[in-house]
Amino acid sequence: MKDRYIAFDVETPNYANDRISAIGISVVEEGKITDEFYSLVNPETHFDLFNIQLTGITPQMTANQPSFPQLWQKILPLMGSGLLIAHNAPFDMGVLAKCLNHYEIEWQPVAHYACTCAMGRVCYPNLYNHKLNTLCDHLRLDLDHHNAGSDSRACAELLMDYMRHGLCPDRFV
């Protein structure tokens, strides 16, 4: 797991936050992004208007996409290949856990992760907040916010910036 980080982001279709409508994954190795993955996901549930407006993802866009169990088979090797990293990680990890539970998919008893929001508070303590878009603006990183692919890449870029500043992700596990 050392020196391999799996930055990921999920979007959800509704307030329950127990299903995924999109996932983005960016792999960081030796200080650079070495692999990226993005997919819409058929959440097999209803969409709330708020989530549609936030993410731009509609039921029609996900209708012919893989369901989470189908997609999980494809991303499982990636998700288990390093330390998971997310911005506001308790949210993304919670959605992932609820989704796995809903589909009765057993993964691993414990999934270690670190949060780039928490790291950002240490690395940039004087910012007025540590939201993903605030940190990206501060560092002049491209961000199409609430697009899981863009958010996971931004998360990976934040992680690399923090490591260049001497922060060790293991300290935040």
PDB file of C-alpha atoms in Angstrom:
ATOM      1  CA  MET A   1       0.000   0.000   0.000  1.00  0.00           C
ATOM      2  CA  LYS A   2       2.892   2.344   0.648  1.00  0.00           C
ATOM      3  CA  ASP A   3       3.455   5.020  -1.980  1.00  0.00           C
ATOM      4  CA  ARG A   4       0.326   4.080  -3.934  1.00  0.00           C
ATOM      5  CA  TYR A   5      -2.736   6.204  -3.321  1.00  0.00           C
ATOM      6  CA  ILE A   6      -6.217   5.750  -4.751  1.00  0.00           C
ATOM      7  CA  ALA A   7      -7.947   9.133  -4.862  1.00  0.00           C
ATOM      8  CA  PHE A   8     -11.637   8.670  -5.508  1.00  0.00           C
ATOM      9  CA  ASP A   9     -14.860  10.610  -5.576  1.00  0.00           C
ATOM     10  CA  VAL A  10     -18.490   9.549  -5.833  1.00  0.00           C
ATOM     11  CA  GLU A  11     -21.652  11.357  -6.820  1.00  0.00           C
ATOM     12  CA  THR A  12     -25.025  10.282  -5.475  1.00  0.00           C
ATOM     13  CA  PRO A  13     -28.530  10.376  -6.959  1.00  0.00           C
ATOM     14  CA  ASN A  14     -30.434  11.398  -3.827  1.00  0.00           C
ATOM     15  CA  TYR A  15     -30.329  12.491  -0.195  1.00  0.00           C
ATOM     16  CA  ALA A  16     -30.010   8.905   1.113  1.00  0.00           C
ATOM     17  CA  ASN A  17     -26.366   8.810  -0.014  1.00  0.00           C
ATOM     18  CA  ASP A  18     -26.494   5.031  -0.221  1.00  0.00           C
ATOM     19  CA  ARG A  19     -26.088   4.641  -3.987  1.00  0.00           C
ATOM     20  CA  ILE A  20     -23.625   5.948  -6.537  1.00  0.00           C
ATOM     21  CA  SER A  21     -24.463   7.680  -9.822  1.00  0.00           C
ATOM     22  CA  ALA A  22     -20.819   8.330 -10.822  1.00  0.00           C
ATOM     23  CA  ILE A  23     -17.346   7.414  -9.623  1.00  0.00           C
ATOM     24  CA  GLY A  24     -13.936   8.823 -10.445  1.00  0.00           C
ATOM     25  CA  ILE A  25     -10.616   7.258  -9.487  1.00  0.00           C
ATOM     26  CA  SER A  26      -7.101   8.682  -9.856  1.00  0.00           C
ATOM     27  CA  VAL A  27      -4.062   6.617  -8.904  1.00  0.00           C
ATOM     28  CA  VAL A  28      -0.986   8.403  -7.516  1.00  0.00           C
ATOM     29  CA  GLU A  29       2.368   6.639  -7.558  1.00  0.00           C
ATOM     30  CA  GLU A  30       5.810   8.163  -7.041  1.00  0.00           C
ATOM     31  CA  GLY A  31       4.365  11.669  -6.968  1.00  0.00           C
ATOM     32  CA  LYS A  32       2.383  11.528 -10.201  1.00  0.00           C
ATOM     33  CA  ILE A  33      -0.992  10.397 -11.499  1.00  0.00           C
ATOM     34  CA  THR A  34      -0.453   7.059 -13.230  1.00  0.00           C
ATOM     35  CA  ASP A  35      -4.005   5.910 -13.938  1.00  0.00           C
ATOM     36  CA  GLU A  36      -7.501   7.373 -14.073  1.00  0.00           C
ATOM     37  CA  PHE A  37     -10.975   5.896 -14.288  1.00  0.00           C
ATOM     38  CA  TYR A  38     -14.434   7.448 -14.572  1.00  0.00           C
ATOM     39  CA  SER A  39     -17.866   5.949 -15.033  1.00  0.00           C
ATOM     40  CA  LEU A  40     -21.478   6.828 -14.649  1.00  0.00           C
ATOM     41  CA  VAL A  41     -23.328   4.221 -12.601  1.00  0.00           C
ATOM     42  CA  ASN A  42     -26.944   3.111 -12.779  1.00  0.00           C
ATOM     43  CA  PRO A  43     -27.944   3.605  -9.132  1.00  0.00           C
ATOM     44  CA  GLU A  44     -31.169   1.610  -9.567  1.00  0.00           C
ATOM     45  CA  THR A  45     -33.064   4.141  -7.482  1.00  0.00           C
ATOM     46  CA  HIS A  46     -34.720   7.548  -7.749  1.00  0.00           C
ATOM     47  CA  PHE A  47     -32.951  10.854  -8.289  1.00  0.00           C
ATOM     48  CA  ASP A  48     -33.657  13.973  -6.257  1.00  0.00           C
ATOM     49  CA  LEU A  49     -33.837  17.265  -8.147  1.00  0.00           C
ATOM     50  CA  PHE A  50     -31.149  18.740  -5.866  1.00  0.00           C
ATOM     51  CA  ASN A  51     -28.655  16.020  -6.844  1.00  0.00           C
ATOM     52  CA  ILE A  52     -29.477  16.394 -10.539  1.00  0.00           C
ATOM     53  CA  GLN A  53     -28.881  20.132 -10.315  1.00  0.00           C
ATOM     54  CA  LEU A  54     -25.661  19.659  -8.316  1.00  0.00           C
ATOM     55  CA  THR A  55     -24.051  16.968 -10.473  1.00  0.00           C
ATOM     56  CA  GLY A  56     -25.786  17.363 -13.828  1.00  0.00           C
ATOM     57  CA  ILE A  57     -26.397  13.605 -13.814  1.00  0.00           C
ATOM     58  CA  THR A  58     -29.919  12.559 -14.797  1.00  0.00           C
ATOM     59  CA  PRO A  59     -31.731   9.213 -14.649  1.00  0.00           C
ATOM     60  CA  GLN A  60     -31.622   9.092 -18.447  1.00  0.00           C
ATOM     61  CA  MET A  61     -27.826   9.406 -18.435  1.00  0.00           C
ATOM     62  CA  THR A  62     -27.412   6.416 -16.105  1.00  0.00           C
ATOM     63  CA  ALA A  63     -30.178   4.162 -17.472  1.00  0.00           C
ATOM     64  CA  ASN A  64     -27.860   2.121 -19.708  1.00  0.00           C
ATOM     65  CA  GLN A  65     -24.791   2.319 -17.480  1.00  0.00           C
ATOM     66  CA  PRO A  66     -23.501  -0.568 -15.347  1.00  0.00           C
ATOM     67  CA  SER A  67     -25.029  -1.084 -11.930  1.00  0.00           C
ATOM     68  CA  PHE A  68     -22.721  -0.824  -8.940  1.00  0.00           C
ATOM     69  CA  PRO A  69     -22.213  -4.619  -8.610  1.00  0.00           C
ATOM     70  CA  GLN A  70     -21.249  -4.822 -12.289  1.00  0.00           C
ATOM     71  CA  LEU A  71     -18.861  -1.893 -11.985  1.00  0.00           C
ATOM     72  CA  TRP A  72     -17.427  -3.084  -8.667  1.00  0.00           C
ATOM     73  CA  GLN A  73     -15.983  -6.171 -10.356  1.00  0.00           C
ATOM     74  CA  LYS A  74     -14.045  -3.866 -12.691  1.00  0.00           C
ATOM     75  CA  ILE A  75     -12.804  -1.371 -10.076  1.00  0.00           C
ATOM     76  CA  LEU A  76     -12.190  -3.774  -7.171  1.00  0.00           C
ATOM     77  CA  PRO A  77      -8.537  -4.429  -8.100  1.00  0.00           C
ATOM     78  CA  LEU A  78      -7.933  -0.675  -8.295  1.00  0.00           C
ATOM     79  CA  MET A  79      -9.774   0.215  -5.077  1.00  0.00           C
ATOM     80  CA  GLY A  80      -7.847  -2.364  -3.088  1.00  0.00           C
ATOM     81  CA  SER A  81      -4.421  -1.514  -4.476  1.00  0.00           C
ATOM     82  CA  GLY A  82      -3.420   1.402  -2.241  1.00  0.00           C
ATOM     83  CA  LEU A  83      -4.428   3.800   0.489  1.00  0.00           C
ATOM     84  CA  LEU A  84      -7.829   5.320  -0.300  1.00  0.00           C
ATOM     85  CA  ILE A  85      -7.865   9.109  -0.466  1.00  0.00           C
ATOM     86  CA  ALA A  86     -10.920  11.361  -0.744  1.00  0.00           C
ATOM     87  CA  HIS A  87     -11.825  14.959  -0.062  1.00  0.00           C
ATOM     88  CA  ASN A  88     -14.245  14.997   2.857  1.00  0.00           C
ATOM     89  CA  ALA A  89     -13.445  11.280   3.009  1.00  0.00           C
ATOM     90  CA  PRO A  90     -16.040  10.324   5.646  1.00  0.00           C
ATOM     91  CA  PHE A  91     -18.741  11.199   3.074  1.00  0.00           C
ATOM     92  CA  ASP A  92     -17.272   9.189   0.186  1.00  0.00           C
ATOM     93  CA  MET A  93     -16.306   6.261   2.424  1.00  0.00           C
ATOM     94  CA  GLY A  94     -19.798   6.291   3.944  1.00  0.00           C
ATOM     95  CA  VAL A  95     -21.475   6.213   0.538  1.00  0.00           C
ATOM     96  CA  LEU A  96     -19.181   3.395  -0.572  1.00  0.00           C
ATOM     97  CA  ALA A  97     -19.900   1.401   2.603  1.00  0.00           C
ATOM     98  CA  LYS A  98     -23.672   1.898   2.284  1.00  0.00           C
ATOM     99  CA  CYS A  99     -23.583   0.932  -1.381  1.00  0.00           C
ATOM    100  CA  LEU A 100     -21.570  -2.221  -0.681  1.00  0.00           C
ATOM    101  CA  ASN A 101     -23.960  -3.057   2.150  1.00  0.00           C
ATOM    102  CA  HIS A 102     -27.069  -2.452   0.028  1.00  0.00           C
ATOM    103  CA  TYR A 103     -25.850  -4.881  -2.620  1.00  0.00           C
ATOM    104  CA  GLU A 104     -24.552  -7.317   0.027  1.00  0.00           C
ATOM    105  CA  ILE A 105     -21.038  -7.130  -1.397  1.00  0.00           C
ATOM    106  CA  GLU A 106     -18.339  -8.204   1.030  1.00  0.00           C
ATOM    107  CA  TRP A 107     -15.063  -6.414   0.532  1.00  0.00           C
ATOM    108  CA  GLN A 108     -12.675  -6.121   3.438  1.00  0.00           C
ATOM    109  CA  PRO A 109     -13.362  -5.757   7.149  1.00  0.00           C
ATOM    110  CA  VAL A 110     -11.471  -2.447   7.357  1.00  0.00           C
ATOM    111  CA  ALA A 111     -10.689   0.044   4.602  1.00  0.00           C
ATOM    112  CA  HIS A 112      -7.983   2.511   5.573  1.00  0.00           C
ATOM    113  CA  TYR A 113      -8.251   5.999   4.146  1.00  0.00           C
ATOM    114  CA  ALA A 114      -7.012   9.554   4.481  1.00  0.00           C
ATOM    115  CA  CYS A 115      -8.812  12.838   3.860  1.00  0.00           C
ATOM    116  CA  THR A 116      -7.384  15.661   1.738  1.00  0.00           C
ATOM    117  CA  CYS A 117      -9.689  18.128   3.488  1.00  0.00           C
ATOM    118  CA  ALA A 118      -8.062  17.309   6.852  1.00  0.00           C
ATOM    119  CA  MET A 119      -4.624  17.480   5.248  1.00  0.00           C
ATOM    120  CA  GLY A 120      -5.514  20.845   3.709  1.00  0.00           C
ATOM    121  CA  ARG A 121      -6.299  22.288   7.139  1.00  0.00           C
ATOM    122  CA  VAL A 122      -2.740  21.443   8.204  1.00  0.00           C
ATOM    123  CA  CYS A 123      -1.012  22.468   4.980  1.00  0.00           C
ATOM    124  CA  TYR A 124      -3.004  25.678   4.408  1.00  0.00           C
ATOM    125  CA  PRO A 125      -4.298  26.714   7.843  1.00  0.00           C
ATOM    126  CA  ASN A 126      -5.012  30.332   6.866  1.00  0.00           C
ATOM    127  CA  LEU A 127      -7.592  29.620   4.157  1.00  0.00           C
ATOM    128  CA  TYR A 128     -11.130  30.640   5.114  1.00  0.00           C
ATOM    129  CA  ASN A 129     -12.346  27.070   4.423  1.00  0.00           C
ATOM    130  CA  HIS A 130     -10.922  23.854   3.041  1.00  0.00           C
ATOM    131  CA  LYS A 131     -13.560  22.837   0.532  1.00  0.00           C
ATOM    132  CA  LEU A 132     -12.312  21.185  -2.635  1.00  0.00           C
ATOM    133  CA  ASN A 133     -13.120  24.179  -4.820  1.00  0.00           C
ATOM    134  CA  THR A 134     -11.471  26.613  -2.380  1.00  0.00           C
ATOM    135  CA  LEU A 135      -8.233  24.618  -2.291  1.00  0.00           C
ATOM    136  CA  CYS A 136      -8.268  24.186  -6.072  1.00  0.00           C
ATOM    137  CA  ASP A 137      -8.791  27.922  -6.554  1.00  0.00           C
ATOM    138  CA  HIS A 138      -5.947  28.666  -4.141  1.00  0.00           C
ATOM    139  CA  LEU A 139      -3.582  26.301  -5.983  1.00  0.00           C
ATOM    140  CA  ARG A 140      -4.931  27.190  -9.450  1.00  0.00           C
ATOM    141  CA  LEU A 141      -5.962  23.601 -10.165  1.00  0.00           C
ATOM    142  CA  ASP A 142      -8.555  22.835 -12.820  1.00  0.00           C
ATOM    143  CA  LEU A 143     -11.841  21.648 -11.363  1.00  0.00           C
ATOM    144  CA  ASP A 144     -15.224  20.803 -12.862  1.00  0.00           C
ATOM    145  CA  HIS A 145     -16.758  20.504  -9.399  1.00  0.00           C
ATOM    146  CA  HIS A 146     -19.195  17.635  -8.763  1.00  0.00           C
ATOM    147  CA  ASN A 147     -17.897  15.722 -11.760  1.00  0.00           C
ATOM    148  CA  ALA A 148     -16.472  12.614 -10.091  1.00  0.00           C
ATOM    149  CA  GLY A 149     -13.615  12.299 -12.585  1.00  0.00           C
ATOM    150  CA  SER A 150     -12.542  15.917 -12.143  1.00  0.00           C
ATOM    151  CA  ASP A 151     -13.014  15.789  -8.370  1.00  0.00           C
ATOM    152  CA  SER A 152     -10.900  12.616  -8.016  1.00  0.00           C
ATOM    153  CA  ARG A 153      -8.138  14.147 -10.167  1.00  0.00           C
ATOM    154  CA  ALA A 154      -8.231  17.354  -8.091  1.00  0.00           C
ATOM    155  CA  CYS A 155      -8.053  15.267  -4.922  1.00  0.00           C
ATOM    156  CA  ALA A 156      -4.991  13.463  -6.314  1.00  0.00           C
ATOM    157  CA  GLU A 157      -3.382  16.793  -7.241  1.00  0.00           C
ATOM    158  CA  LEU A 158      -4.036  18.134  -3.746  1.00  0.00           C
ATOM    159  CA  LEU A 159      -2.436  15.023  -2.265  1.00  0.00           C
ATOM    160  CA  MET A 160       0.670  15.487  -4.435  1.00  0.00           C
ATOM    161  CA  ASP A 161       0.870  19.162  -3.407  1.00  0.00           C
ATOM    162  CA  TYR A 162       0.629  18.246   0.276  1.00  0.00           C
ATOM    163  CA  MET A 163       3.356  15.625  -0.099  1.00  0.00           C
ATOM    164  CA  ARG A 164       5.609  18.184  -1.819  1.00  0.00           C
ATOM    165  CA  HIS A 165       5.051  20.327   1.298  1.00  0.00           C
ATOM    166  CA  GLY A 166       6.247  17.466   3.492  1.00  0.00           C
ATOM    167  CA  LEU A 167       2.919  16.086   4.674  1.00  0.00           C
ATOM    168  CA  CYS A 168       2.838  12.309   5.004  1.00  0.00           C
ATOM    169  CA  PRO A 169      -0.606  10.839   4.183  1.00  0.00           C
ATOM    170  CA  ASP A 170       0.032   7.971   6.630  1.00  0.00           C
ATOM    171  CA  ARG A 171      -0.203  10.522   9.446  1.00  0.00           C
ATOM    172  CA  PHE A 172      -3.856  11.145   8.471  1.00  0.00           C
ATOM    173  CA  VAL A 173      -5.043   7.509   8.166  1.00  0.00           C
TER     174      VAL A 173
END
